[in-house]
Short mmCIF file of C-alpha atoms in Angstrom, two decimals:
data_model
loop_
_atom_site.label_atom_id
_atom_site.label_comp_id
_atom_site.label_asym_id
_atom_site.label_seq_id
_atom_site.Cartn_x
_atom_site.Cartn_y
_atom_site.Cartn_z
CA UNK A 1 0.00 0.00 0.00
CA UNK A 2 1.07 3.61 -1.00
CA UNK A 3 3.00 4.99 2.01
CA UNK A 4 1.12 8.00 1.71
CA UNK A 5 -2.19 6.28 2.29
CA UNK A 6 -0.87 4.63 5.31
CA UNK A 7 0.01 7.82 6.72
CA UNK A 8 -3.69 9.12 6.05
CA UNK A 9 -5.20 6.42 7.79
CA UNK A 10 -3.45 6.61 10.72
CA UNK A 11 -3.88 9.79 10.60
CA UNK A 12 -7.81 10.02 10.36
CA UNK A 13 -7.21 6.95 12.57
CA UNK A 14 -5.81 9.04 15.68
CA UNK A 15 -7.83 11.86 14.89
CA UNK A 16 -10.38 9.67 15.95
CA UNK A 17 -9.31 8.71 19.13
CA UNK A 18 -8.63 12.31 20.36
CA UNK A 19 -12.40 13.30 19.56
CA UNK A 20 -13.83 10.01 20.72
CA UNK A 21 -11.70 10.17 24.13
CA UNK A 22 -12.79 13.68 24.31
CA UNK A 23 -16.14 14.79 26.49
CA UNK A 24 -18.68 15.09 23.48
CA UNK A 25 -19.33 18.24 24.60
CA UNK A 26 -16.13 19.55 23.63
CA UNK A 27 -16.69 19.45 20.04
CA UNK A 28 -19.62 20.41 18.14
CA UNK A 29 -19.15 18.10 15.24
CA UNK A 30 -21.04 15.56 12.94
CA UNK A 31 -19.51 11.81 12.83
CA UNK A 32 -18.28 12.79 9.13
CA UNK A 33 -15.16 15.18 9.59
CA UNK A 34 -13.50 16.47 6.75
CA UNK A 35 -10.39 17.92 7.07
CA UNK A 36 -9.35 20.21 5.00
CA UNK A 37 -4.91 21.99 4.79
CA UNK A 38 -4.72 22.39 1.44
CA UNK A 39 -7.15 23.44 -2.01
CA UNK A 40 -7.49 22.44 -5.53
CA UNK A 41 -6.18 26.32 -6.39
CA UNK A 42 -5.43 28.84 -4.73
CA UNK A 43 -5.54 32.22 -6.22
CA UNK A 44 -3.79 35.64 -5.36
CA UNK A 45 -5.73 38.63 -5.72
CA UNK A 46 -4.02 41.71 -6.58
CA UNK A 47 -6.49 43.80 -8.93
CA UNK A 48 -8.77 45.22 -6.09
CA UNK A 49 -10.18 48.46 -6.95
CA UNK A 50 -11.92 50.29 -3.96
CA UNK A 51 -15.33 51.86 -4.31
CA UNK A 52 -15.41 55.16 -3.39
CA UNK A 53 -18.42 55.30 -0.93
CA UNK A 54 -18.34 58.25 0.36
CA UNK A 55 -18.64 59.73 -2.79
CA UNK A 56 -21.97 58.64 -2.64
CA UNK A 57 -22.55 60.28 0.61
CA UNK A 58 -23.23 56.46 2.18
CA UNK A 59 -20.80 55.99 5.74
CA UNK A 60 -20.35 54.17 8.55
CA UNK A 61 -20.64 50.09 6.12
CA UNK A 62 -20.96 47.69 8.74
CA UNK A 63 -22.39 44.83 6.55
CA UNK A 64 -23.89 44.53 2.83
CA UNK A 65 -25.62 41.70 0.60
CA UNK A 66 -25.77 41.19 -3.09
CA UNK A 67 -29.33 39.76 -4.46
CA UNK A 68 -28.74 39.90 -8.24
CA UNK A 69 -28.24 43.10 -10.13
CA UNK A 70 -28.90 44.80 -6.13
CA UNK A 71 -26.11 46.16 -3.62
CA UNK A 72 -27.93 46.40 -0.35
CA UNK A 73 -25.59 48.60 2.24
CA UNK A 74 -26.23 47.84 6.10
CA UNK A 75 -25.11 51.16 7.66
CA UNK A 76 -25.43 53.41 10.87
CA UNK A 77 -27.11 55.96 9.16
CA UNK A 78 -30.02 56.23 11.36
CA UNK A 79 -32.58 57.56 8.94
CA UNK A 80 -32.10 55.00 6.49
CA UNK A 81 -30.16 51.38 7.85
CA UNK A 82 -30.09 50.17 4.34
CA UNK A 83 -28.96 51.75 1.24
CA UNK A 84 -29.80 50.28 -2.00
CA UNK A 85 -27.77 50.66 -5.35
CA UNK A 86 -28.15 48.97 -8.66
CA UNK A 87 -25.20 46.45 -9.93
CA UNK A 88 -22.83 47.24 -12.01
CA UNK A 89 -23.34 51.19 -11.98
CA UNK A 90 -24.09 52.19 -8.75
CA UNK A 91 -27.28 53.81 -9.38
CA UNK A 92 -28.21 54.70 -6.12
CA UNK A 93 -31.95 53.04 -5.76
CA UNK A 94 -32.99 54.94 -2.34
CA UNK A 95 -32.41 53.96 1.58
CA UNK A 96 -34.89 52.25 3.95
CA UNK A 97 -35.51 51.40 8.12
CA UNK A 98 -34.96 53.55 10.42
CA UNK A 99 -34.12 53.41 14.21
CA UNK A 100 -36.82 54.16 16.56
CA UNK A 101 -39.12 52.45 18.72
CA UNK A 102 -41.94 53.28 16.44
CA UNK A 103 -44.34 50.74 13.93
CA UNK A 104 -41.80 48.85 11.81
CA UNK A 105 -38.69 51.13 13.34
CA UNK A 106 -35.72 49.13 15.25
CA UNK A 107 -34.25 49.09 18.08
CA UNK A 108 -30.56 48.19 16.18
CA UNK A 109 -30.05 47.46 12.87
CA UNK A 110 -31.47 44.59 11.83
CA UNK A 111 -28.99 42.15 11.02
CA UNK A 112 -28.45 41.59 6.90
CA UNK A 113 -26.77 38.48 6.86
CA UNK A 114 -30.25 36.44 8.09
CA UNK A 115 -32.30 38.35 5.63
CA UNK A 116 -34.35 35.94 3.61
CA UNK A 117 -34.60 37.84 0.12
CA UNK A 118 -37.64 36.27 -1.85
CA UNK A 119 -39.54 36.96 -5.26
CA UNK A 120 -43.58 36.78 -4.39
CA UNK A 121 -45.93 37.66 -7.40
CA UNK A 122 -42.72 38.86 -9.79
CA UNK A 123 -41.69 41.53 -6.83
CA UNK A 124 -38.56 41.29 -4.49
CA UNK A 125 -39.07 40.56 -0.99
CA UNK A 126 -36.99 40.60 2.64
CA UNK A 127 -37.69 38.37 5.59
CA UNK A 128 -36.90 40.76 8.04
CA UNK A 129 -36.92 39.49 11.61
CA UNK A 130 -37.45 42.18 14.52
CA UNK A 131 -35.06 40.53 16.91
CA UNK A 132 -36.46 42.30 20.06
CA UNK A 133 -40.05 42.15 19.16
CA UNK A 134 -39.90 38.21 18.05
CA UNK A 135 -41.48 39.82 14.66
CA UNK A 136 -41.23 38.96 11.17
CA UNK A 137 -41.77 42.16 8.65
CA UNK A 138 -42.34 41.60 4.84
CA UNK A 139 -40.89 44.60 3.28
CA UNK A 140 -41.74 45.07 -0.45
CA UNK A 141 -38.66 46.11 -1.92
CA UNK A 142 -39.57 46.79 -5.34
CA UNK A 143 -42.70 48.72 -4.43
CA UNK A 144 -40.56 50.65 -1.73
CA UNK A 145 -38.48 51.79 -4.83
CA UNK A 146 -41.63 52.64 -6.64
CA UNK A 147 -43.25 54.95 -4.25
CA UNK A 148 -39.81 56.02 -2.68
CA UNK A 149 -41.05 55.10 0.96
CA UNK A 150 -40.98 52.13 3.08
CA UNK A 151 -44.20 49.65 2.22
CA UNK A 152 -43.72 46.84 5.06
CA UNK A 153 -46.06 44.52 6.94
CA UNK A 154 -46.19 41.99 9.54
CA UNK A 155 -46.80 38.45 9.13
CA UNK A 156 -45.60 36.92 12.29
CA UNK A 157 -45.90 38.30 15.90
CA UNK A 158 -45.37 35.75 18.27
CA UNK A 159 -41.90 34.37 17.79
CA UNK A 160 -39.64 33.96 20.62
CA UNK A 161 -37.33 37.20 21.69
CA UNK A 162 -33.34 37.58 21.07
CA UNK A 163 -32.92 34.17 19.01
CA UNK A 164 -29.08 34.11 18.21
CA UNK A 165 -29.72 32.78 14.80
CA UNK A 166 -33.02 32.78 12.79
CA UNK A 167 -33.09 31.29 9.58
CA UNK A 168 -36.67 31.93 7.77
CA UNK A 169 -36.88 28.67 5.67
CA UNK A 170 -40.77 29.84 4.70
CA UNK A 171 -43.18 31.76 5.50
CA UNK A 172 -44.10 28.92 8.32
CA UNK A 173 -40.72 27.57 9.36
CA UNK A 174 -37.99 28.62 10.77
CA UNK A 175 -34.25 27.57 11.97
CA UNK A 176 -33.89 28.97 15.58
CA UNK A 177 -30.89 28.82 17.70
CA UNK A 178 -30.91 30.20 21.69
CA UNK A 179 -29.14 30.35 24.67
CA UNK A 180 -29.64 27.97 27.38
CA UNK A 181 -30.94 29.58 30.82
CA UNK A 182 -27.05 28.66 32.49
CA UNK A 183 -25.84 30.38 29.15
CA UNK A 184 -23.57 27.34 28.66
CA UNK A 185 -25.25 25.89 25.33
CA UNK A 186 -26.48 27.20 22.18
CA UNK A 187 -29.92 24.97 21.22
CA UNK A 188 -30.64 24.60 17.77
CA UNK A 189 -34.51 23.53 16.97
CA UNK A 190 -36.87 24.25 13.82
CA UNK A 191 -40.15 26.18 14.08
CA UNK A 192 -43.09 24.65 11.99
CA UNK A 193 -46.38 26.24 12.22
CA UNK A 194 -45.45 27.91 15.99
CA UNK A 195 -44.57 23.69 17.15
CA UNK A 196 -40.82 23.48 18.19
CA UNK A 197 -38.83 20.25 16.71
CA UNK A 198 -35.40 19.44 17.00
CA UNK A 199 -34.35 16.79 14.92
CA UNK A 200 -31.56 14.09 16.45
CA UNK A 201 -28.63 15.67 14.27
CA UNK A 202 -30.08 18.93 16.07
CA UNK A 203 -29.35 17.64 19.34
CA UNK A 204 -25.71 16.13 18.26
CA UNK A 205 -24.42 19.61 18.17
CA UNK A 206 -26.46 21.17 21.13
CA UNK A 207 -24.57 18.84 22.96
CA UNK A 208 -21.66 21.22 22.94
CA UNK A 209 -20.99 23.32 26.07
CA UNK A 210 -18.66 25.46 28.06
CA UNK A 211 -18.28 26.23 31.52
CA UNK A 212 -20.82 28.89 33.19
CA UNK A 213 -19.68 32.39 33.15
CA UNK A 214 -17.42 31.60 30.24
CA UNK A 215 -17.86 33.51 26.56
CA UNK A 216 -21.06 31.75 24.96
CA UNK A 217 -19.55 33.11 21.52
CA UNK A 218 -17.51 30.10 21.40
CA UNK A 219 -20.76 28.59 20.60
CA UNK A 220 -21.95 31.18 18.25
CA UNK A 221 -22.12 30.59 14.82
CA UNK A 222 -23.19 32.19 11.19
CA UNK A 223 -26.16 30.06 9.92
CA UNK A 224 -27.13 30.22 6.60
CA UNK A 225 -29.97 27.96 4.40
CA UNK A 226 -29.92 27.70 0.92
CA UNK A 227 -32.82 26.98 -0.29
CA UNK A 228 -32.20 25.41 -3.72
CA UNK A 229 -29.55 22.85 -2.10
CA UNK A 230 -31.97 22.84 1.17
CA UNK A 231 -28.56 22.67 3.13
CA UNK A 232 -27.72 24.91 6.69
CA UNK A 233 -24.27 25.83 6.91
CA UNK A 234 -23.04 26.86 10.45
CA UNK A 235 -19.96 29.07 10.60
CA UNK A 236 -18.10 29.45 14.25
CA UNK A 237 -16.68 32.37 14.70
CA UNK A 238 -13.92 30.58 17.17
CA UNK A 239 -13.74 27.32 16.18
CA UNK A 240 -11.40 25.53 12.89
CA UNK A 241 -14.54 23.83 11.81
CA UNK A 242 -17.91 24.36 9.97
CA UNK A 243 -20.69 22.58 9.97
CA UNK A 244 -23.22 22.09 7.07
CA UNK A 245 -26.35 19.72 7.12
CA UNK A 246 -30.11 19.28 5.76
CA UNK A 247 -32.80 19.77 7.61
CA UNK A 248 -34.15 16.16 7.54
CA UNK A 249 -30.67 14.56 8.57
CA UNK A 250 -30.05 12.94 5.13
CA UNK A 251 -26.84 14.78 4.57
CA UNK A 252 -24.27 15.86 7.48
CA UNK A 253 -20.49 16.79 7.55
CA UNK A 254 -18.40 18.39 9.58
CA UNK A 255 -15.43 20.76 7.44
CA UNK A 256 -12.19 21.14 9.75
CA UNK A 257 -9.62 23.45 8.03
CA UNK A 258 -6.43 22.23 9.62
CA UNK A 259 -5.11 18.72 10.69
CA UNK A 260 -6.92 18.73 14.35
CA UNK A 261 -10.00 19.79 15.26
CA UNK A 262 -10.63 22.75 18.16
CA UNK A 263 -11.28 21.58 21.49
CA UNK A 264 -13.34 24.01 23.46
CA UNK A 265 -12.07 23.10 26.84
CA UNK A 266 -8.64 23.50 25.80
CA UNK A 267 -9.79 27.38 24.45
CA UNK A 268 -11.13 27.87 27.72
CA UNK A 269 -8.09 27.34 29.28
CA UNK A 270 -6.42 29.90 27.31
CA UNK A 271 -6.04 33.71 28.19
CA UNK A 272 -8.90 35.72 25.79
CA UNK A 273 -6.30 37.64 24.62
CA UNK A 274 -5.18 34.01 23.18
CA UNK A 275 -7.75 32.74 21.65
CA UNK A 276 -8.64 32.91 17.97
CA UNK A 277 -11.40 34.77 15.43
CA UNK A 278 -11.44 31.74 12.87
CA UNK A 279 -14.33 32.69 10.90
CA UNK A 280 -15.65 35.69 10.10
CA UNK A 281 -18.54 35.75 7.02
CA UNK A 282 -20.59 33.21 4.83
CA UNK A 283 -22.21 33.62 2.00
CA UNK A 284 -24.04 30.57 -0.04
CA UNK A 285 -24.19 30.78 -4.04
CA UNK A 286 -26.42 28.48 -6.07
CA UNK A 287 -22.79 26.10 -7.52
CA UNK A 288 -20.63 26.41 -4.23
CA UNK A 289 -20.17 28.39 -0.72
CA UNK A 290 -17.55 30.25 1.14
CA UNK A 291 -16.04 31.69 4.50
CA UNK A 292 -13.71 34.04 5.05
CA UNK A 293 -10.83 32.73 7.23
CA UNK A 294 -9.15 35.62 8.81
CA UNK A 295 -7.18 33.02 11.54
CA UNK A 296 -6.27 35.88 14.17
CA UNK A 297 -6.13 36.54 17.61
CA UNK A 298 -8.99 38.48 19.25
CA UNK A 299 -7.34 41.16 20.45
CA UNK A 300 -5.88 41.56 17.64
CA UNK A 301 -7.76 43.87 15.43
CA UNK A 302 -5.93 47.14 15.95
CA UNK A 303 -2.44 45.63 14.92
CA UNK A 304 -3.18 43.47 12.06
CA UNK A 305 -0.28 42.39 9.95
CA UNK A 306 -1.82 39.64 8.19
CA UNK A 307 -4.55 39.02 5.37
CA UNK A 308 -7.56 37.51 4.88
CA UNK A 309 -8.49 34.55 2.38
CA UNK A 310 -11.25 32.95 0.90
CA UNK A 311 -12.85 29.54 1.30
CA UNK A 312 -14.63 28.20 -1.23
CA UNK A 313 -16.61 24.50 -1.39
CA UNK A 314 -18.91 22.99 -2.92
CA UNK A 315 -22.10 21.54 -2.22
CA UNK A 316 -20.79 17.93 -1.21
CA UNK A 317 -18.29 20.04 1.34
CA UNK A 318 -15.48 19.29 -0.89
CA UNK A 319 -13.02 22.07 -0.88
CA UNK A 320 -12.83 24.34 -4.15
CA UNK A 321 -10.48 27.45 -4.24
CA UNK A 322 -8.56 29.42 -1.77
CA UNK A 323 -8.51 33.20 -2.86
CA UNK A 324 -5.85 35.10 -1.20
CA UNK A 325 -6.63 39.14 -0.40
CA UNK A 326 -4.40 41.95 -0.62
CA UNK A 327 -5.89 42.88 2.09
CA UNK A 328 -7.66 42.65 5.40
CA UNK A 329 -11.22 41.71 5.35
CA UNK A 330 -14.10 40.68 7.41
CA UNK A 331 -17.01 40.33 4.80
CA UNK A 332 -17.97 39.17 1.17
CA UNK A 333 -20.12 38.92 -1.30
CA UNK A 334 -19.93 37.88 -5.23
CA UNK A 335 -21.90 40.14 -7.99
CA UNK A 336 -21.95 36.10 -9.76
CA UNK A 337 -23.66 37.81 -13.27
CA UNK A 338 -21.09 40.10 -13.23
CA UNK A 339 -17.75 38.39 -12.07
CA UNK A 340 -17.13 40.42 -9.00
CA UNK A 341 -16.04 39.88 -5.62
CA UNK A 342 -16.97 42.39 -3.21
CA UNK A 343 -15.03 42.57 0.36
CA UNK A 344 -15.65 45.25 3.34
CA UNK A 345 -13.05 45.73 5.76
CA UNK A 346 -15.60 47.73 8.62
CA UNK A 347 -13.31 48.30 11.06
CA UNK A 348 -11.66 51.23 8.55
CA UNK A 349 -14.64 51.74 6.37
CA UNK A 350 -12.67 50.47 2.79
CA UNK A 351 -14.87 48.77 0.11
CA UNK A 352 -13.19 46.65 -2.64
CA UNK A 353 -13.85 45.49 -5.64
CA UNK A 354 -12.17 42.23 -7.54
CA UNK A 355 -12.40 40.91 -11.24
CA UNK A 356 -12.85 37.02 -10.78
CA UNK A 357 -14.38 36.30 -14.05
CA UNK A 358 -11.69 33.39 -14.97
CA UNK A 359 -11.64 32.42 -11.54
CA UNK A 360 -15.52 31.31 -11.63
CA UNK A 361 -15.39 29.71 -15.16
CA UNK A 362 -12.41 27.57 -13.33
CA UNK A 363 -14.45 26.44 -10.79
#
């Protein structure tokens, strides 16, 4: 047998043993691991171009989306949290939401990244859910745009308060995931028609605790469902390891980038100034998804010397393409029609903008 084989089996082999000798809830893992040191190609990028913002008179970019030929900006401005421009131009389209503790105002910005966009009757949709009113607002997008004001409704009222994720799979169902009362687990369980489920894969990865009055964000996790692929993908924000899965258990895997997975009694043994920001964005596209991995320290923002990459995979959690940044970067998006990969760095407010045209026909 090829000597190089041998070595992977023993490998995967001990790898084993560690997690399986391990208290189960030290990992939050799926019995499939895949891990994951090196990609098909990796790719330097080098021809960013940053968009000049300001110009436009929009500030303060904390977050932003791309739904086809539409930029959506999630920023502080308080009279209008989301700016809307049109793809490739920059046509600015007209800002929406507002802070306020009035009829479809918010306390805080709502939060972008679990924004279910939707087409209903040929018009563009959000899921919008109000996460300290346990709401869900249906804001009409296109007809916002048409009558330049905010045309918004509520069709659910009675949701639970402060979820930490909420995925809206329909207009019925819904991926929740909350805090235990000791604030030592995250549990994960599906709303269907107001009756809580959690499915048995569910309950594999609310298994996972920490001590009390450690940081719950060990826990915490970017959850995203695509809808086409009917997959979640789970993205730790302090752990080596993502987690993607359907919702009726058929399909689950566990994506460790590195040779050994994080153990999260051994990061709670270690200083917080010593512990790691993995993770910091996912997005899902219809042929593959991706993470950023910025791999630093958490203290570390205000002295970064390093840069952050891509992660790309496909659908079976096989990994695709590595894309290296000039630069430092917390969030992404891809224009797909148009080729373009769009990063934010929001900690200094810088916008960039990358040709990948030959990059996606490659994958």
């Amino acid at each position: 047998m090829n000597k190089n084989i041998i070595l992977s089996i023993l490998f995967i082999f001990s790898t084993g043993l560690i997690v399986s000798c391990s208290r189960p809830s030290d990992y939050m893992v799926f019995e499939e691991i895949r891990y994951v040191d090196t990609f098909p190609r990796t790719f330097s990028l080098n021809n960013g171009v940053e968009v000049d913002l300001e110009s436009m008179d929009i500030l303060g970019v904390n977050d932003f989306r791309i739904y086809d030929s539409l930029l959506i900006l999630s920023t502080g401005d308080k009279e209008g949290l989301w700016s809307f421009l049109s793809l490739p131009d920059y046509r600015y389209l007209g800002k929406f939401l507002t802070l306020g503790q009035g009829p479809y105002e918010f306390y805080e910005n709502p939060d972008i990244g679990q924004v279910k966009f939707f087409k209903k009757n040929g018009e563009l949709f959000a899921g919008i859910y109000h996460f300290h009113k346990g709401k869900i607002y249906e804001m009409n997008i296109d007809e916002s745009f048409k009558n330049n004001r905010l045309c918004i409704e509520t069709v659910r009222d009675s949701l639970p308060l402060e979820i930490f994720n909420f995925v809206m799979i329909d207009s019925s169902t819904f991926f929740c995931k909350e805090l235990s009362s000791r604030e030592t687990q995250q549990i994960r369980y599906m709303s269907v028609n107001g009756e809580r489920i959690t499915p048995s894969h569910f309950e594999r990865l609310n298994l996972a605790k920490i001590r009390e009055h450690e940081d719950y964000n060990i826990l915490s996790t970017g959850t995203k469902y695509d809808s086409k692929n009917k997959f979640i993908v789970e993205m730790p924000a302090h752990l080596n390891y993502i987690n993607m899965y359907s919702i009726d258990g058929s399909f689950q895997k566990t994506i460790c980038i590195g040779k050994r997975l994080d153990n999260m009694d051994e990061i709670q043994d270690k200083n917080l100034r010593d512990r790691m920001d993995t993770f910091s964005d996912l997005r899902l596209f219809s042929r593959f998804w991706g993470v950023v991995f910025t791999n630093e320290m958490s203290h570390n923002w205000r002295e970064r010397t390093r840069f952050s990459s891509i992660l790309l995979f496909d659908w079976n959690g096989d990994p695709l393409a590595q894309l290296n940044l000039n630069n430092f970067s917390q969030v992404f998006d891809i224009d797909v029609v148009n080729g373009r990969l769009y990063t934010l760095d929001y900690m200094s407010d810088v916008f960039y903008k990358y040709d990948i045209r030959e990059i996606l026909e490659k994958l």
